Coordinates of C-alpha atoms and ligand atoms in Angstrom, one line a residue:
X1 CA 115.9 61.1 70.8
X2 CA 115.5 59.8 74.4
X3 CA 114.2 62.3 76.9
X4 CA 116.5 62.0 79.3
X5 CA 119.2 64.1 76.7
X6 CA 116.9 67.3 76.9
X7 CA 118.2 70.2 79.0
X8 CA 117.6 74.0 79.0
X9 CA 119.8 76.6 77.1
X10 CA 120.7 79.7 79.0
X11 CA 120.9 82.3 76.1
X12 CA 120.7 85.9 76.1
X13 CA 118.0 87.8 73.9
X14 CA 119.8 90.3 71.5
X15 CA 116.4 92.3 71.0
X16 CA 116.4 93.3 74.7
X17 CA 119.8 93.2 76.0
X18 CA 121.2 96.9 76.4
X19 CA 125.3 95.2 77.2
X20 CA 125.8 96.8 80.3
X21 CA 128.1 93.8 81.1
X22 CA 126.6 93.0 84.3
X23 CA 126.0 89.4 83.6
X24 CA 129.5 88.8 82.6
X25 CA 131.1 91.0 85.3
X26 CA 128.8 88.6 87.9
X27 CA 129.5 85.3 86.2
X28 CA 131.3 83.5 88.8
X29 CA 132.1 80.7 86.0
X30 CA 132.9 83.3 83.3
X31 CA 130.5 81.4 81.1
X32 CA 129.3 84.9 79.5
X33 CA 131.4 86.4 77.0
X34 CA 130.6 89.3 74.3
X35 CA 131.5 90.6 70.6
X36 CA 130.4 94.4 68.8
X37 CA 127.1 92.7 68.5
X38 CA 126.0 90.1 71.2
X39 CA 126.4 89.2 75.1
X40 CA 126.5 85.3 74.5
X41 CA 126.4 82.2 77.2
X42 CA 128.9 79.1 76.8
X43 CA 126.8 75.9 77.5
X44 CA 129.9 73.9 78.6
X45 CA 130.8 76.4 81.0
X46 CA 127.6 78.0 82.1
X47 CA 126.4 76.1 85.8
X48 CA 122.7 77.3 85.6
X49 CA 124.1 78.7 89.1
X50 CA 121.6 81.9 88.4
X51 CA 124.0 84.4 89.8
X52 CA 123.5 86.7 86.6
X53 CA 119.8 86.9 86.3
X54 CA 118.9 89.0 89.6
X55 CA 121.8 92.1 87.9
X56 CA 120.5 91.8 84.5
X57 CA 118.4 95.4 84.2
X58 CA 116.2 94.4 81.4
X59 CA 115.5 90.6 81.9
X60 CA 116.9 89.8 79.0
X61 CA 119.3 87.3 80.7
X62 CA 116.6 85.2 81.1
X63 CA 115.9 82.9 78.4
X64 CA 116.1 79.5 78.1
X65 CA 116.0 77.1 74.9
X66 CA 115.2 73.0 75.3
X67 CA 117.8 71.7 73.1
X68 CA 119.6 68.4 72.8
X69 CA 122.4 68.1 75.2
X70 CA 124.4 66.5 72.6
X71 CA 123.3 70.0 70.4
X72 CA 123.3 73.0 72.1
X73 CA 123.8 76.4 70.5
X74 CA 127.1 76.9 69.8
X75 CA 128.8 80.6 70.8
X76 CA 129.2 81.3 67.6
X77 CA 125.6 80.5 66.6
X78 CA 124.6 83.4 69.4
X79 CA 127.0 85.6 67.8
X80 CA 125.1 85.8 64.6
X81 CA 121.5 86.1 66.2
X82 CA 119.7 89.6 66.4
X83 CA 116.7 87.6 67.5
X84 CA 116.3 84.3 69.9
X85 CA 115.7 81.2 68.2
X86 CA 111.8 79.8 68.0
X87 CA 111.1 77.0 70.6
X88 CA 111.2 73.5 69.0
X89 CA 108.2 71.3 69.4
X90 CA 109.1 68.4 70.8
X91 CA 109.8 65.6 68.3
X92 CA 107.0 62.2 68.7
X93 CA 108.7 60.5 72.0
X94 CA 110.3 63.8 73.2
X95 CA 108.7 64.9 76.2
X96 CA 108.8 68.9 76.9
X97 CA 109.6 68.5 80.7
X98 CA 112.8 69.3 81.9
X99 CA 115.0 66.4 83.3
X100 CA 114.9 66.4 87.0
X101 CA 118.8 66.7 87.6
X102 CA 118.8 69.8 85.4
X103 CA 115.5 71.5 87.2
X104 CA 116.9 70.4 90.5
X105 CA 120.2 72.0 90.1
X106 CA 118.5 75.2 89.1
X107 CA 116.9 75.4 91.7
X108 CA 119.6 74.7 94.7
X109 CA 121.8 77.3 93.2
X110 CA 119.1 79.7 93.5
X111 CA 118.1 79.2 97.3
X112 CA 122.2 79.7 97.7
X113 CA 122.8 82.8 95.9
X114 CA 123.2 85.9 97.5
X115 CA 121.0 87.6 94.7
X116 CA 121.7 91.5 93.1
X117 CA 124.4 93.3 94.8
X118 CA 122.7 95.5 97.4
X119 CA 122.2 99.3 97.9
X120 CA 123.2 101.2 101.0
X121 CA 120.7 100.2 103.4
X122 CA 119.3 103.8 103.7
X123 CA 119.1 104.1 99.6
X124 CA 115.7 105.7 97.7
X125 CA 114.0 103.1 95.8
X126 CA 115.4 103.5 92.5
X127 CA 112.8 103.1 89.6
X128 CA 114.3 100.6 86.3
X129 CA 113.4 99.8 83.2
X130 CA 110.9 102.0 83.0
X131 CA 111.5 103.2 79.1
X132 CA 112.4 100.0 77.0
X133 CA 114.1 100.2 73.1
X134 CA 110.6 99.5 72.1
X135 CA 109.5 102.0 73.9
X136 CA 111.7 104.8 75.0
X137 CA 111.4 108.2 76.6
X138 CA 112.1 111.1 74.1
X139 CA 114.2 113.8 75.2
X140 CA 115.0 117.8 74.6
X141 CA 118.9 118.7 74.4
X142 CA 118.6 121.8 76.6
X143 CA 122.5 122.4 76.9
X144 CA 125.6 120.8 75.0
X145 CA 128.9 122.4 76.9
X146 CA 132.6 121.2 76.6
X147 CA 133.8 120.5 80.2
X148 CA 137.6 120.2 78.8
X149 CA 139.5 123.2 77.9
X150 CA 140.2 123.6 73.9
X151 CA 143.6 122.5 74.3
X152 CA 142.9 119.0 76.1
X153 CA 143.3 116.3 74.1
X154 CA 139.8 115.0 75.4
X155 CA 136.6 116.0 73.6
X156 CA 134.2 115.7 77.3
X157 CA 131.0 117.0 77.1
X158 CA 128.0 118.3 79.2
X159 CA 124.7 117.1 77.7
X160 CA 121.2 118.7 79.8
X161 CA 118.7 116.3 78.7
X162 CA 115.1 118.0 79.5
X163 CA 112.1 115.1 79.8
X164 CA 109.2 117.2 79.7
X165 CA 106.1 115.9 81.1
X166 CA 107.4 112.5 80.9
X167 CA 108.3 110.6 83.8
X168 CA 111.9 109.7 83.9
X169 CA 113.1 109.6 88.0
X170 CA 116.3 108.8 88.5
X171 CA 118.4 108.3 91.6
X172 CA 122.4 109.8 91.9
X173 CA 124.6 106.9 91.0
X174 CA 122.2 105.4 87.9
X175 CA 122.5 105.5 84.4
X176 CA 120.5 105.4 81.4
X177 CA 120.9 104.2 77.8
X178 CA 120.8 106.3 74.4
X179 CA 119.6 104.5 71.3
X180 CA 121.5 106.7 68.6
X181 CA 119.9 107.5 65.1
X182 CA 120.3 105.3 61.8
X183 CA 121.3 101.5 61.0
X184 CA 125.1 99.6 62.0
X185 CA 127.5 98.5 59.2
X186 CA 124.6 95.2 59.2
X187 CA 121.7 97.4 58.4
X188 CA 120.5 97.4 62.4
X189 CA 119.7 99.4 64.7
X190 CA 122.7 100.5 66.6
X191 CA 122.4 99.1 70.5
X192 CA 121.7 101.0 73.0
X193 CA 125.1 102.8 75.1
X194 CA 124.9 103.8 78.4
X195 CA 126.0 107.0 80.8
X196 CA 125.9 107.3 84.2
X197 CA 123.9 110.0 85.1
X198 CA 125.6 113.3 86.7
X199 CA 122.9 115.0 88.0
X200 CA 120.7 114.8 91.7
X201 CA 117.5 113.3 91.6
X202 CA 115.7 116.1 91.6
X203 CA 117.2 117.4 88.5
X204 CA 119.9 119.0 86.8
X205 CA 118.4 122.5 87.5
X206 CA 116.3 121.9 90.9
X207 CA 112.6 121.3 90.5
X208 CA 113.4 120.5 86.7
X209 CA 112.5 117.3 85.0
X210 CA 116.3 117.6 83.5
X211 CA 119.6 116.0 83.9
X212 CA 123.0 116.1 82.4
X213 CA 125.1 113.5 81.6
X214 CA 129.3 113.2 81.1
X215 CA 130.3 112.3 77.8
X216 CA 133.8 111.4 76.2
X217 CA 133.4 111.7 72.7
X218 CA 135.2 108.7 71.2
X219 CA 137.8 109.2 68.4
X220 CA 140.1 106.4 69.3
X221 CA 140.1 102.4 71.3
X222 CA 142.0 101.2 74.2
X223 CA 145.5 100.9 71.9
X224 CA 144.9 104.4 70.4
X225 CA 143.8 103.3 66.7
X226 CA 141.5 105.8 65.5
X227 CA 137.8 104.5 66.0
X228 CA 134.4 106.4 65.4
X229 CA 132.2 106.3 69.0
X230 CA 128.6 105.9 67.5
X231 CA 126.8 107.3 69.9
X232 CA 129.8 109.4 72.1
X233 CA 130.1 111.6 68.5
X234 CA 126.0 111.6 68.4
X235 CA 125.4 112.8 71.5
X236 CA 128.4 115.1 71.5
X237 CA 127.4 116.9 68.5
X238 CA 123.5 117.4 69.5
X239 CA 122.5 121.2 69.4
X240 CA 119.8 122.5 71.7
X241 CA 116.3 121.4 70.4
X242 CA 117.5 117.9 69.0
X243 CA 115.6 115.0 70.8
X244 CA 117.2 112.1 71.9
X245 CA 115.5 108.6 72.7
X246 CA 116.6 107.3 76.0
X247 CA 116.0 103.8 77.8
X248 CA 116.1 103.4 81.6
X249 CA 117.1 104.3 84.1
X250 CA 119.5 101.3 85.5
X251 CA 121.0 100.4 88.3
X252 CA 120.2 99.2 91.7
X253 CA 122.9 98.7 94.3
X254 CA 125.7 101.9 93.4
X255 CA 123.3 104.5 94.9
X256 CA 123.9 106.8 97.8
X257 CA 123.0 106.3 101.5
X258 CA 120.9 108.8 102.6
X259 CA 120.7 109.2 106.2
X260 CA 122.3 111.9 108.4
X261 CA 125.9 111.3 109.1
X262 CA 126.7 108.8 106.3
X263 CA 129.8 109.9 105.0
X264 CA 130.9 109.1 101.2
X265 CA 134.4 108.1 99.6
X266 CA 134.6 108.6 95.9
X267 CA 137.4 107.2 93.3
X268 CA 136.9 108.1 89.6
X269 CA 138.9 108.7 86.4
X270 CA 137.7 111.1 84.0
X271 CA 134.3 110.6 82.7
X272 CA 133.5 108.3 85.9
X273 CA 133.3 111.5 87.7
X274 CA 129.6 111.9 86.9
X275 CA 127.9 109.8 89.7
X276 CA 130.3 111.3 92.2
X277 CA 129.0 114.6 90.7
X278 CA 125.6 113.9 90.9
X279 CA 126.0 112.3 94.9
X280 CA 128.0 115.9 96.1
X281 CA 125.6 118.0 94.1
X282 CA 123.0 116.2 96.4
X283 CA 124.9 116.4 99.5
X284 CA 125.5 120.2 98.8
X285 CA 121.7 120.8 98.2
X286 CA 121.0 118.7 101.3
X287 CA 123.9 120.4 103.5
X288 CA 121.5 122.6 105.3
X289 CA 119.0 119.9 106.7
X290 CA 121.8 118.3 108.3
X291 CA 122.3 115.1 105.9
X292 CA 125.4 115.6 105.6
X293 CA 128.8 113.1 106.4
X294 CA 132.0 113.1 105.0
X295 CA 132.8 113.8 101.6
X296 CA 136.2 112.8 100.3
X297 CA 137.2 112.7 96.7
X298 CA 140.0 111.0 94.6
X299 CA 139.7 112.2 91.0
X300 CA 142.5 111.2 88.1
X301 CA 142.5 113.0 85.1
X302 CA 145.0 113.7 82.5
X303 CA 145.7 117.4 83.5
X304 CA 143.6 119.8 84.6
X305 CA 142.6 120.9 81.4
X306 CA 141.2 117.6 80.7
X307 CA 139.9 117.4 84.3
X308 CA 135.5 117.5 83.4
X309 CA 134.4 119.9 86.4
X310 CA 137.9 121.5 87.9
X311 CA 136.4 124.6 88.0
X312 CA 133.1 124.2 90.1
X313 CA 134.9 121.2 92.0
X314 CA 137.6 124.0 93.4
X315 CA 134.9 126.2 94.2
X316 CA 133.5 123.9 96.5
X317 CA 134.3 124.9 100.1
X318 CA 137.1 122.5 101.9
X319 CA 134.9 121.4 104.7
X320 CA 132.4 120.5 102.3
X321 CA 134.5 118.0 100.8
X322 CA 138.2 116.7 101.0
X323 CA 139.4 117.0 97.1
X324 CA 142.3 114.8 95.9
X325 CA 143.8 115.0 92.4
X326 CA 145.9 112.9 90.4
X327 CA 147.1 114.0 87.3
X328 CA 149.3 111.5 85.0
X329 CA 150.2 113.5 82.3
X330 CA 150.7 117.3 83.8
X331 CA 153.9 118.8 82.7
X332 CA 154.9 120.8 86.1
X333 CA 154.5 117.7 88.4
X334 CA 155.1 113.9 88.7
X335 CA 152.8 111.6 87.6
X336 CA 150.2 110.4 89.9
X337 CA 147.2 108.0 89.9
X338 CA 144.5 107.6 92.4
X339 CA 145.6 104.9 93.8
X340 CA 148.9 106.7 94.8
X341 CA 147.0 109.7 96.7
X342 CA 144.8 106.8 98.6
X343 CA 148.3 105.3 100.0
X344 CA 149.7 109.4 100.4
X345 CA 146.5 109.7 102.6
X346 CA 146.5 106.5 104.0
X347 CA 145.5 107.7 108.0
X348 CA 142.1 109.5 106.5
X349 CA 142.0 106.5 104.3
X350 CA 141.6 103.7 107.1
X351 CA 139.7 105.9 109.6
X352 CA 137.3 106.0 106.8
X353 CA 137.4 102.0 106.0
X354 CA 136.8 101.5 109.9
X355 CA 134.1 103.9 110.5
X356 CA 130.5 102.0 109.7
X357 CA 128.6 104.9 108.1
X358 CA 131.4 105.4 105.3
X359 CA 130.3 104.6 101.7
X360 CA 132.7 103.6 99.0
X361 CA 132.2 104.4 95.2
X362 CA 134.6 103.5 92.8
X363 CA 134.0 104.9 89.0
X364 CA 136.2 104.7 86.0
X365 CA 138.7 103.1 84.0
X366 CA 138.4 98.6 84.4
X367 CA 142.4 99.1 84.8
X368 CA 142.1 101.0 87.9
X369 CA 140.5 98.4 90.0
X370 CA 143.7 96.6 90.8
X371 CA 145.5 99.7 91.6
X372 CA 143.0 100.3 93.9
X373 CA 142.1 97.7 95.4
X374 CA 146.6 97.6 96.0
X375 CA 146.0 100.8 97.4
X376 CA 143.6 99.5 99.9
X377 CA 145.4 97.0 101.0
X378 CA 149.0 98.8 101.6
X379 CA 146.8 101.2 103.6
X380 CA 145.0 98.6 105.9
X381 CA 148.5 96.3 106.0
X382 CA 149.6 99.8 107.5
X383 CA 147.3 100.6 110.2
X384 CA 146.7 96.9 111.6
X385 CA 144.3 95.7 109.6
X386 CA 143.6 92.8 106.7
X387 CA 142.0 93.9 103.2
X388 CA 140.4 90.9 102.3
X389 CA 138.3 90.7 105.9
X390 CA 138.0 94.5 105.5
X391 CA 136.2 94.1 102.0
X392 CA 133.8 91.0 103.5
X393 CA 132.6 93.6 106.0
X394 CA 132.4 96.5 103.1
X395 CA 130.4 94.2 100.1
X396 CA 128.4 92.5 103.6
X397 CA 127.1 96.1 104.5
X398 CA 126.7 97.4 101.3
X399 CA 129.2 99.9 101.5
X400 CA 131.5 98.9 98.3
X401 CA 130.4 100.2 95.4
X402 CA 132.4 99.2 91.5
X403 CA 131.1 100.7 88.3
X404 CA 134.4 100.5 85.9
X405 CA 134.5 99.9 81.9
Ligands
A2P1 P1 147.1 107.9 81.7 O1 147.8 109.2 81.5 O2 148.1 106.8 82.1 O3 146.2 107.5 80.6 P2 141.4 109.1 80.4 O4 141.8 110.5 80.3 O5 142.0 108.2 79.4 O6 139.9 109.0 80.6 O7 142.0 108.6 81.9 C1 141.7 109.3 83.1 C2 142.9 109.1 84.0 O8 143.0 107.8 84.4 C3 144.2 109.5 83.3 O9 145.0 110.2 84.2 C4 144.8 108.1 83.1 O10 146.2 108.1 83.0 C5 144.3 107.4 84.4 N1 144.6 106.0 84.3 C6 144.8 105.2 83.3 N2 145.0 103.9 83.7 C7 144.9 103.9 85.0 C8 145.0 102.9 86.0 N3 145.2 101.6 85.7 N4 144.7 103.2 87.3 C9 144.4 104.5 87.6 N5 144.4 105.5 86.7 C10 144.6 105.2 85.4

């Protein structure tokens, strides 16, 4: 083989990766592409353009194989691996360097990317990574509530998650992973599943090295067939006592600003409500010291019953925060989504988008992006202003925040 045909692989390692999708979502050549069992990378598409590695949590986006550029791993090869493939020696003749057109385009497309998305600028550092699936944190169930009412058709649950004396600091807007007990239908260990976290950083119950997380138990996919959620059913069905192994925390960029007048916009359907739970329980704790901004919330749920929170989010008073809800499925009013109570309070809306120290988090359902992000624009098309320029400025200064699934 003639040296010149050797490149580097981008591959993915299956031991480490938790599939959070953030290298796919970030993949500006959508060279990244998953099944049940692997995040894998297409050699023909992928552009070595690096954009992916900075977001990747647990650094398992960064591997790299020397293989014959007339040979590369094929997709369906990654599909099948639960480990990474040994390095090849290099055949007599083959030289292990990398060819300088392949090394060289690496490295342009680093110095131009932007790198990770990037927290407000007045953000905590967040800790990540700190528990690994070799070695995670173990915690206590302390509390296992249903949030829906018995007759929802939603099974969403409260889980307190006490970590003892171990260190597990998180920040609002983070989330952590849950390795659930026993072996897949391949005799494996099943992969890790992550939940935003709903609690403030300094716990669940203040002072407490606790916090709660949202969880939908799964009984059914995206086209309503009937489907077993591993670890939604596991974690729903924990009693006080059990211990859960946990991996984390994640996340970098969707945290909360935290200086004095910052004021917070927050979009979520159903279980997507937990961040924007755990940012207003820190804003109400902080209230008195004078942290506070705006608070406005739009929050879609089927019905109030299946709403996760109603009753402490009505409780909360009105000048603490400006509530919005959309129900879809209510049987004494019309259907309604988020996005139609974002154009309905379209002046708030744009005074918001204009004013510097506002902070946007959006939380939910992949399929409500575009009905936002419609929303959005109808609303600045409506009070003199253009979208597209509006969200430059927004992702520029941090202030645009996505975590949908
Ligand atoms: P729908 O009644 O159409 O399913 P879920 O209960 O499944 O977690 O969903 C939470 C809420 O999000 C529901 O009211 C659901 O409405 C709504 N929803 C579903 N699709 C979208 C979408 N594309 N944009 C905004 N909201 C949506």
């Amino acid at each position: 083989m003639n040296a010149a045909e050797l490149v580097r692989q981008h591959l993915i390692d299956p031991e480490i990766c938790i599939r959070c999708n953030t290298c796919e979502e970030t993949c500006p050549v959508h060279a990244i592409q998953h099944d049940a069992r692997n995040y894998v990378v297409r050699f023909d598409t992928c552009e070595n353009c690096r954009a992916c590695i900075p977001p990747c949590p647990t650094g398992a986006i960064e591997n790299y194989r020397r293989v014959a550029r007339s040979n590369p791993y094929a997709i369906e090869d990654q599909f099948s691996w639960d480990e990474l493939p040994a390095e090849a020696e290099p055949s007599p003749g083959e030289t292990a360097e990398l060819p300088a057109d392949v090394v060289r385009i690496t490295e342009i497309a680093t110095a131009g990317q932007g790198g990770a998305a990037l927290p407000p600028w007045s953000a905590a550092h967040p800790y990540e990574g700190l528990h690994t699936i070799a070695r995670p944190a173990i915690a206590t169930v302390t509390g296992n509530y249903r949030l829906t009412e018995d007759r929802a058709s939603s099974d969403v649950h409260h889980i307190v998650l006490d970590f003892g004396r171990t260190a597990f600091p998180v920040l609002e807007g983070q989330s952590l992973g849950v390795i659930a007990p026993g072996l897949d239908a391949a005799g494996k260990a099943h992969h890790v599943r992550l939940y935003s976290i709903a609690s403030p950083r300094n716990g669940e119950r203040p002072g407490y090295n606790n916090l709660a997380l949202t969880v939908k138990r799964v009984a059914a996919d995206r086209a309503g067939r009937p489907v077993h959620g591993v670890c939604s059913n596991y974690l729903c069905d924990l009693k006080r006592g059990d211990q859960v192994k946990v991996v984390g925390p994640y996340g970098t960029s969707f945290l909360m600003p935290n200086h004095p007048g910052s004021s917070l916009m927050m979009i979520c359907t159903g279980t997507g409500s937990a961040p924007m739970r755990a940012m207003t329980e820190r804003r109400r704790r902080r209230a008195a010291l004078g942290e506070g901004g705006r608070l406005m919330l739009f929050f879609g749920a089927r019905a109030p019953a299946e709403l996760p929170y109603f009753g402490p989010l009505m409780k909360l008073p009105k000048d603490f925060i400006d509530i919005n809800l959309a129900f879809s499925r209510a049987s004494d009013r019309p259907k309604r989504y988020v996005q139609d109570l974002i154009r309905d309070r379209g002046e708030d809306v744009a005074n918001m988008l204009r004013d510097p120290e506002s902070y946007i988090y959006v939380c939910g359902l992949k399929g409500m992006e575009t009905g936002v992000n419609e929303a959005f624009a109808a609303v600045c098309g409506a009070h003199g202003m253009t979208w597209d320029a509006v969200l430059d400025g927004l992702k520029r200064e941090a202030r645009f925040h996505v975590e949908t699934y």
